[in-house]
CSV table of C-alpha atoms in Angstrom, one decimal:
chain,number,residue,atom,x,y,z
A,277,ALA,CA,-31.7,-0.6,-13.0
A,278,GLY,CA,-35.0,1.1,-14.0
A,279,ARG,CA,-34.0,4.6,-13.0
A,280,LYS,CA,-33.5,7.5,-15.5
A,281,LEU,CA,-30.3,9.5,-15.0
A,282,VAL,CA,-30.7,13.1,-13.9
A,283,CYS,CA,-28.2,15.9,-13.4
A,284,HIS,CA,-27.2,16.3,-9.6
A,285,GLU,CA,-27.0,19.8,-9.2
A,286,GLU,CA,-24.3,19.8,-6.4
A,287,THR,CA,-22.4,17.5,-8.0
A,288,LYS,CA,-22.5,19.7,-11.3
A,289,GLN,CA,-21.4,23.0,-9.2
A,290,ARG,CA,-18.5,21.0,-7.7
A,291,LEU,CA,-17.2,20.0,-11.2
A,292,GLU,CA,-17.6,23.6,-12.5
A,293,THR,CA,-15.8,24.8,-9.7
A,294,TYR,CA,-12.9,22.0,-10.1
A,295,PHE,CA,-12.7,22.7,-13.8
A,296,LYS,CA,-12.9,26.5,-13.5
A,297,GLY,CA,-10.4,27.9,-16.1
A,298,ARG,CA,-10.2,24.4,-17.9
A,299,GLU,CA,-12.1,22.7,-20.5
A,300,PHE,CA,-15.7,21.7,-19.1
A,301,GLY,CA,-17.4,19.8,-21.6
A,302,LYS,CA,-20.0,16.9,-21.7
A,303,SER,CA,-17.7,14.2,-20.9
A,304,GLN,CA,-17.0,16.2,-17.5
A,305,LEU,CA,-20.5,16.8,-17.2
A,306,ASN,CA,-21.6,13.0,-17.4
A,307,GLN,CA,-20.0,12.6,-14.2
A,308,ALA,CA,-23.0,14.5,-12.7
A,309,MET,CA,-25.5,12.5,-14.2
A,310,LEU,CA,-27.0,10.0,-11.7
A,311,PRO,CA,-29.8,7.6,-11.0
A,312,GLU,CA,-32.9,9.5,-10.1
A,313,GLY,CA,-33.5,9.6,-6.2
A,314,CYS,CA,-30.1,7.9,-5.4
A,315,THR,CA,-28.0,8.7,-2.5
A,316,VAL,CA,-25.0,10.5,-3.8
A,317,PHE,CA,-21.6,9.9,-2.2
A,318,GLN,CA,-19.2,12.8,-2.5
A,319,ASN,CA,-15.7,12.2,-3.8
A,320,ASP,CA,-13.3,13.7,-1.4
A,321,HIS,CA,-10.2,12.6,-3.5
A,322,GLY,CA,-11.5,13.0,-7.2
A,323,THR,CA,-14.4,14.3,-9.3
A,324,ALA,CA,-16.6,11.4,-10.1
A,325,PRO,CA,-19.2,10.8,-7.1
A,326,GLY,CA,-20.5,7.6,-6.3
A,327,CYS,CA,-24.2,6.6,-5.5
A,328,GLY,CA,-26.4,4.0,-3.7
A,329,PHE,CA,-30.1,3.2,-4.3
A,330,THR,CA,-32.7,0.4,-3.9
A,331,THR,CA,-33.5,-1.2,-6.9
A,332,ALA,CA,-37.3,-2.3,-7.9
A,333,ASP,CA,-36.7,-5.8,-6.5
A,334,GLY,CA,-35.5,-4.7,-3.3
A,335,LYS,CA,-31.8,-5.1,-4.1
A,336,VAL,CA,-29.4,-2.5,-2.6
A,337,LEU,CA,-27.1,-1.2,-5.7
A,338,VAL,CA,-23.9,0.8,-4.9
A,339,MET,CA,-21.8,2.4,-7.7
A,340,LEU,CA,-18.2,3.6,-7.0
A,341,PRO,CA,-15.6,5.3,-8.9
A,342,GLY,CA,-12.6,3.0,-10.1
A,343,PRO,CA,-9.4,4.2,-8.6
A,344,PRO,CA,-8.5,2.8,-5.2
A,345,SER,CA,-7.3,6.1,-3.9
A,346,GLU,CA,-10.8,7.5,-4.5
A,347,LEU,CA,-12.8,4.3,-3.6
A,348,LEU,CA,-11.5,3.2,-0.5
A,349,PRO,CA,-12.2,6.4,1.4
A,350,MET,CA,-15.5,6.8,-0.2
A,351,LEU,CA,-16.4,3.2,0.8
A,352,GLN,CA,-15.3,3.9,4.3
A,353,ASN,CA,-16.6,7.3,4.8
A,354,TYR,CA,-19.9,7.1,2.8
A,355,VAL,CA,-20.8,3.6,1.8
A,356,VAL,CA,-20.4,1.8,5.1
A,357,PRO,CA,-22.5,4.4,6.9
A,358,TYR,CA,-25.0,4.1,4.0
A,359,LEU,CA,-25.3,0.3,4.3
A,360,SER,CA,-25.7,0.4,8.2
A,361,GLN,CA,-29.4,0.8,7.9
A,362,TRP,CA,-29.9,-2.6,6.5
A,363,ALA,CA,-27.3,-3.9,9.2
A,364,GLY,CA,-29.1,-3.6,12.4
A,365,GLY,CA,-28.0,-1.4,15.0
A,366,VAL,CA,-25.8,1.9,14.1
A,367,ILE,CA,-22.6,2.0,12.8
A,368,ALA,CA,-19.9,4.7,13.7
A,369,SER,CA,-16.3,5.3,12.8
A,370,THR,CA,-13.2,7.5,13.2
A,371,ASN,CA,-10.1,7.8,10.9
A,372,ILE,CA,-6.7,8.6,12.1
A,373,HIS,CA,-4.7,9.9,9.4
A,374,ALA,CA,-0.8,9.9,9.4
A,375,PHE,CA,1.9,11.1,7.1
A,376,GLY,CA,5.7,9.8,7.0
A,377,ILE,CA,4.9,6.3,8.0
A,378,GLY,CA,4.1,3.5,5.7
A,379,GLU,CA,1.0,1.4,5.9
A,380,GLY,CA,3.1,-1.8,6.6
A,381,THR,CA,4.9,-0.2,9.4
A,382,ALA,CA,2.0,1.1,11.0
A,383,ALA,CA,0.1,-2.1,10.9
A,384,GLU,CA,3.2,-3.4,12.7
A,385,LYS,CA,3.1,-1.0,15.6
A,386,ILE,CA,-0.5,-1.5,16.0
A,387,ALA,CA,-1.1,-5.5,15.1
A,388,ASP,CA,-2.4,-6.3,18.3
A,389,LEU,CA,-5.0,-3.5,18.1
A,390,LEU,CA,-6.1,-4.8,14.7
A,391,GLN,CA,-7.6,-8.0,16.3
A,392,GLY,CA,-10.8,-6.7,17.9
A,393,GLU,CA,-14.3,-7.5,16.6
A,394,ASN,CA,-16.3,-4.6,18.0
A,395,PRO,CA,-14.6,-2.0,17.6
A,396,THR,CA,-12.5,-3.1,14.7
A,397,ALA,CA,-9.8,-1.3,13.4
A,398,ALA,CA,-8.0,-1.6,10.0
A,399,THR,CA,-5.2,0.3,8.0
A,400,TYR,CA,-5.4,1.6,4.6
A,401,ALA,CA,-3.1,3.1,2.3
A,402,LEU,CA,-3.4,6.4,0.2
A,403,ALA,CA,-0.8,7.6,-2.5
A,404,ASP,CA,1.4,9.4,-0.1
A,405,GLU,CA,-0.1,8.8,3.3
A,406,MET,CA,-2.1,6.1,5.4
A,407,TYR,CA,-4.9,6.2,7.8
A,408,VAL,CA,-6.6,3.8,10.3
A,409,ARG,CA,-10.1,3.6,10.5
A,410,VAL,CA,-11.9,2.4,13.8
A,411,THR,CA,-15.3,1.2,13.3
A,412,ALA,CA,-17.9,-0.1,15.8
A,413,LYS,CA,-21.5,-0.9,16.0
A,414,ALA,CA,-24.1,-0.3,18.9
A,415,ALA,CA,-27.8,0.5,19.4
A,416,THR,CA,-27.2,4.3,19.0
A,417,LYS,CA,-24.7,6.4,17.2
A,418,GLU,CA,-23.5,8.0,20.4
A,419,LYS,CA,-22.8,4.4,21.8
A,420,ALA,CA,-20.9,3.1,18.8
A,421,GLN,CA,-18.8,6.6,18.8
A,422,MET,CA,-18.2,5.7,22.7
A,423,LEU,CA,-17.0,2.2,21.8
A,424,CYS,CA,-14.4,3.8,19.1
A,425,LYS,CA,-12.8,6.2,21.4
A,426,PRO,CA,-10.5,4.0,23.6
A,427,LEU,CA,-9.2,2.0,20.8
A,428,ALA,CA,-8.5,5.2,18.6
A,429,GLU,CA,-6.7,6.8,21.5
A,430,LYS,CA,-4.4,3.6,21.7
A,431,ILE,CA,-3.7,4.0,18.1
A,432,ARG,CA,-3.0,7.5,18.2
A,433,GLU,CA,-0.4,6.9,21.1
A,434,ARG,CA,1.3,3.9,19.1
A,435,LEU,CA,1.8,6.1,15.9
A,436,GLY,CA,2.9,9.3,17.5
A,437,ASP,CA,3.5,12.3,15.8
A,438,PHE,CA,3.1,10.4,12.6
A,439,VAL,CA,-0.5,11.3,13.1
A,440,TYR,CA,-1.6,14.7,12.0
A,441,GLY,CA,-5.4,14.6,12.7
A,442,THR,CA,-8.4,12.5,13.5
A,443,ASP,CA,-11.3,12.8,10.8
A,444,VAL,CA,-9.8,15.8,9.1
A,445,ALA,CA,-9.8,16.1,5.4
A,446,ASN,CA,-6.1,16.3,4.8
A,447,LEU,CA,-2.8,17.6,5.6
A,448,GLU,CA,-3.0,21.1,4.4
A,449,VAL,CA,-6.3,21.6,6.4
A,450,VAL,CA,-4.4,20.9,9.6
A,451,VAL,CA,-1.4,23.2,8.5
A,452,VAL,CA,-3.8,26.1,7.5
A,453,ARG,CA,-5.8,26.1,10.6
A,454,GLU,CA,-2.7,25.9,12.8
A,455,LEU,CA,-1.1,28.9,11.1
A,456,GLN,CA,-4.6,30.7,11.5
A,457,LYS,CA,-4.4,29.8,15.3
A,458,GLN,CA,-1.1,31.0,15.9
A,459,GLY,CA,-1.4,34.3,13.6
A,460,LYS,CA,1.5,33.2,11.4
A,461,MET,CA,1.9,33.9,7.6
A,462,LEU,CA,3.7,31.6,5.1
A,463,ALA,CA,5.3,32.4,1.5
A,464,THR,CA,6.2,29.5,-0.8
A,465,ALA,CA,9.0,29.5,-4.0
A,466,GLU,CA,8.5,26.2,-5.9
A,467,SER,CA,10.6,24.9,-8.9
A,468,CYS,CA,10.0,21.3,-9.5
A,469,THR,CA,6.5,21.2,-7.9
A,470,GLY,CA,5.2,24.2,-10.0
A,471,GLY,CA,3.0,25.7,-7.6
A,472,MET,CA,1.3,22.6,-6.4
A,473,LEU,CA,2.1,23.5,-2.6
A,474,ALA,CA,0.4,26.9,-2.9
A,475,GLU,CA,-2.6,25.4,-4.8
A,476,ARG,CA,-3.2,22.9,-1.9
A,477,ILE,CA,-2.9,25.6,0.5
A,478,THR,CA,-5.1,27.7,-1.2
A,479,ASP,CA,-7.8,25.2,-1.8
A,480,ILE,CA,-8.7,25.7,1.9
A,481,ALA,CA,-11.2,28.2,2.7
A,482,GLY,CA,-9.5,30.9,5.0
A,483,ALA,CA,-6.1,30.6,3.3
A,484,SER,CA,-5.9,34.2,2.4
A,485,GLN,CA,-5.5,34.9,6.3
A,486,VAL,CA,-2.2,32.9,6.5
A,487,PHE,CA,-0.8,32.5,2.9
A,488,HIS,CA,0.9,35.7,1.7
A,489,MET,CA,2.7,34.9,-1.7
A,490,GLY,CA,3.4,31.8,-3.8
A,491,LEU,CA,5.8,32.1,-6.7
A,492,VAL,CA,7.0,29.5,-9.1
A,493,THR,CA,10.6,30.2,-9.7
A,494,TYR,CA,11.3,27.4,-12.5
A,495,SER,CA,14.4,28.9,-14.2
A,496,ASN,CA,17.6,30.0,-12.8
A,497,GLU,CA,17.1,33.5,-14.0
A,498,VAL,CA,13.7,33.8,-12.2
A,499,LYS,CA,15.2,32.3,-8.8
A,500,SER,CA,17.6,35.1,-8.9
A,501,ALA,CA,15.4,37.7,-9.9
A,502,LEU,CA,12.4,37.2,-7.5
A,503,VAL,CA,13.9,35.3,-4.6
A,504,ASN,CA,17.5,36.5,-4.5
A,505,VAL,CA,19.3,33.2,-5.2
A,506,PRO,CA,23.0,34.3,-5.7
A,507,GLU,CA,23.6,34.0,-9.3
A,508,ASN,CA,27.3,32.6,-8.5
A,509,LEU,CA,25.8,29.9,-6.5
A,510,LEU,CA,23.5,28.6,-9.3
A,511,LYS,CA,26.6,28.4,-11.6
A,512,GLU,CA,28.6,26.7,-9.0
A,513,LYS,CA,26.4,24.4,-7.6
A,514,GLY,CA,23.4,24.3,-9.6
A,515,ALA,CA,19.4,24.5,-9.2
A,516,VAL,CA,19.3,21.3,-7.2
A,517,CYS,CA,21.2,21.7,-4.2
A,518,PRO,CA,20.8,22.3,-0.5
A,519,GLU,CA,22.1,25.9,-0.9
A,520,THR,CA,19.4,26.8,-3.5
A,521,ALA,CA,16.7,25.5,-1.4
A,522,PHE,CA,17.8,27.5,1.4
A,523,ALA,CA,18.2,30.6,-0.7
A,524,MET,CA,14.9,30.2,-1.9
A,525,ALA,CA,13.1,29.7,1.6
A,526,GLN,CA,14.8,32.6,2.8
A,527,GLY,CA,14.5,34.8,-0.1
A,528,VAL,CA,10.7,34.3,-0.5
A,529,ARG,CA,10.2,34.7,3.2
A,530,LYS,CA,11.9,38.0,3.0
A,531,LYS,CA,10.3,39.4,-0.1
A,532,ALA,CA,6.8,38.5,1.4
A,533,GLY,CA,7.6,39.8,4.9
A,534,ALA,CA,6.1,36.3,5.8
A,535,ASP,CA,6.8,34.2,9.2
A,536,PHE,CA,7.5,30.9,7.2
A,537,GLY,CA,9.3,30.4,3.8
A,538,ILE,CA,9.2,27.2,1.8
A,539,GLY,CA,11.6,26.4,-1.1
A,540,ILE,CA,11.3,23.4,-3.1
A,541,THR,CA,13.9,22.5,-5.8
A,542,GLY,CA,14.6,19.1,-7.5
A,543,VAL,CA,13.9,16.5,-10.2
A,544,ALA,CA,10.5,15.4,-10.7
A,545,GLY,CA,11.3,13.8,-14.1
A,546,PRO,CA,11.1,12.1,-16.4
A,547,LYS,CA,14.8,12.7,-16.9
A,548,THR,CA,17.6,13.4,-14.5
A,549,SER,CA,19.2,16.7,-14.2
A,550,GLU,CA,22.4,18.1,-13.0
A,551,GLY,CA,23.4,14.4,-12.2
A,552,LYS,CA,20.8,14.0,-9.8
A,553,PRO,CA,18.3,10.9,-10.2
A,554,VAL,CA,14.6,11.5,-10.6
A,555,GLY,CA,12.9,11.8,-7.5
A,556,TYR,CA,15.7,13.8,-5.7
A,557,ILE,CA,13.8,16.7,-4.2
A,558,LEU,CA,15.1,19.4,-1.7
A,559,ILE,CA,12.6,21.1,0.5
A,560,ALA,CA,13.7,23.9,2.9
A,561,LEU,CA,11.8,25.6,5.6
A,562,ASP,CA,13.0,29.1,6.7
A,563,ASP,CA,11.6,30.7,10.1
A,564,GLY,CA,13.8,33.5,10.2
A,565,GLN,CA,16.3,32.2,12.8
A,566,HIS,CA,16.7,28.4,11.5
A,567,THR,CA,16.6,27.0,8.0
A,568,TYR,CA,15.5,23.2,7.9
A,569,LEU,CA,15.9,20.9,5.1
A,570,ARG,CA,14.2,17.7,4.0
A,571,THR,CA,15.7,15.4,1.3
A,572,MET,CA,13.9,13.1,-1.1
A,573,THR,CA,16.8,10.8,-2.1
A,574,GLY,CA,15.2,9.7,-5.3
A,575,LYS,CA,16.3,6.0,-4.1
A,576,GLY,CA,13.4,3.9,-4.7
A,577,GLY,CA,9.6,4.4,-4.6
A,578,ARG,CA,7.5,5.4,-7.6
A,579,LYS,CA,9.0,7.8,-10.1
A,580,GLU,CA,5.7,9.3,-11.6
A,581,ARG,CA,6.2,13.1,-12.1
A,582,ASN,CA,2.7,14.1,-10.6
A,583,TYR,CA,3.2,11.6,-7.7
A,584,LEU,CA,6.6,13.0,-6.9
A,585,ARG,CA,5.3,16.9,-7.0
A,586,HIS,CA,2.7,15.8,-4.7
A,587,LEU,CA,4.6,13.8,-2.5
A,588,ALA,CA,7.1,16.8,-2.2
A,589,ALA,CA,4.3,19.3,-1.4
A,590,SER,CA,3.1,17.0,1.4
A,591,ASN,CA,6.5,16.6,2.8
A,592,ALA,CA,6.7,20.5,2.7
A,593,LEU,CA,3.4,20.5,4.6
A,594,ASP,CA,4.5,18.1,7.0
A,595,MET,CA,7.7,20.1,8.1
A,596,LEU,CA,5.5,23.0,8.4
A,597,ARG,CA,3.2,21.1,10.7
A,598,ARG,CA,6.0,19.9,12.9
A,599,ARG,CA,7.7,23.2,13.2
A,600,LEU,CA,4.3,24.7,14.1
A,601,LEU,CA,3.6,22.1,16.8
A,602,GLY,CA,7.1,22.1,18.2
A,603,LEU,CA,7.5,18.4,17.0
A,604,PRO,CA,10.9,16.6,16.2
A,605,GLY,CA,11.6,15.3,13.0
A,606,ILE,CA,11.4,18.3,10.7
A,607,GLU,CA,14.5,17.2,9.1
A,608,GLN,CA,13.9,13.6,8.9
A,609,ILE,CA,14.6,11.7,5.4
A,610,ALA,CA,11.7,12.6,3.5
A,611,PHE,CA,8.6,9.8,3.0
A,612,THR,CA,9.0,8.5,-0.2
A,613,GLY,CA,5.3,6.8,-0.5
A,614,HIS,CA,3.9,3.6,-0.5
């Protein structure tokens, strides 16, 4: 396209932070090499950025990452606003994020609201959640935003407490901010998720104010030694049972002196364990007075190991969100994804 590649410093810094403690070589650094003078689109769901620029003959060229889970949010959040400068008028949009409801089910609930022309609304599925994007065009950004508001509110009302936020980065941001608001502390004990829940929480700036301890209690011996899961319980019923999940949540909360404890145990695959199918995961939440349980049954849905681990962490976050906000459904059957 007639432009030389140069290193985009902001992207390079993001990559260095992301790969800290891991191998960071030329192949990773290549993601920061972008056409000189381009507009860079930040990747909120991966590492490779996108970009847009005008060619010498006046054409607008946009480059995006391949995975749909990265491409679609980037298209909606950055590319559409970027292209609006050639569309006449100003485009504004708002994203309504939901967890625990499939895209198809959500689309049925708001079917009549998806028919408008200005503003428009469309549903999008991500790996383990979905969102509705409301977009409007007007003479100014403020007027376009005002056009979006009534429709966005109707969509939030229809989807109810599945909605966890509007124009927010992710579920963990919402949970961390609510913990901060209420002055509460969390501790976690994870088995099959291997610390993924703790990692997602500590990725959020300010998490140290609300996250006291994160333990990976993978073996039975460690479950007993660190969070006081009774040895006889593990011998009689095994590591993958509701009682063990309860004991993990209660044990880590007491050990940390936290307000909430979360315990996760299950079978992330690739093989079955203790007669339980791949995808059978138990998530317990203890608040000192009650212990709640959500079960991923392992029936249907995707079976990829990392997907199941991420989905279990998301279900744990949703349980805590509902408990913090006094919403029903803490123990509803776990969402199994799209």
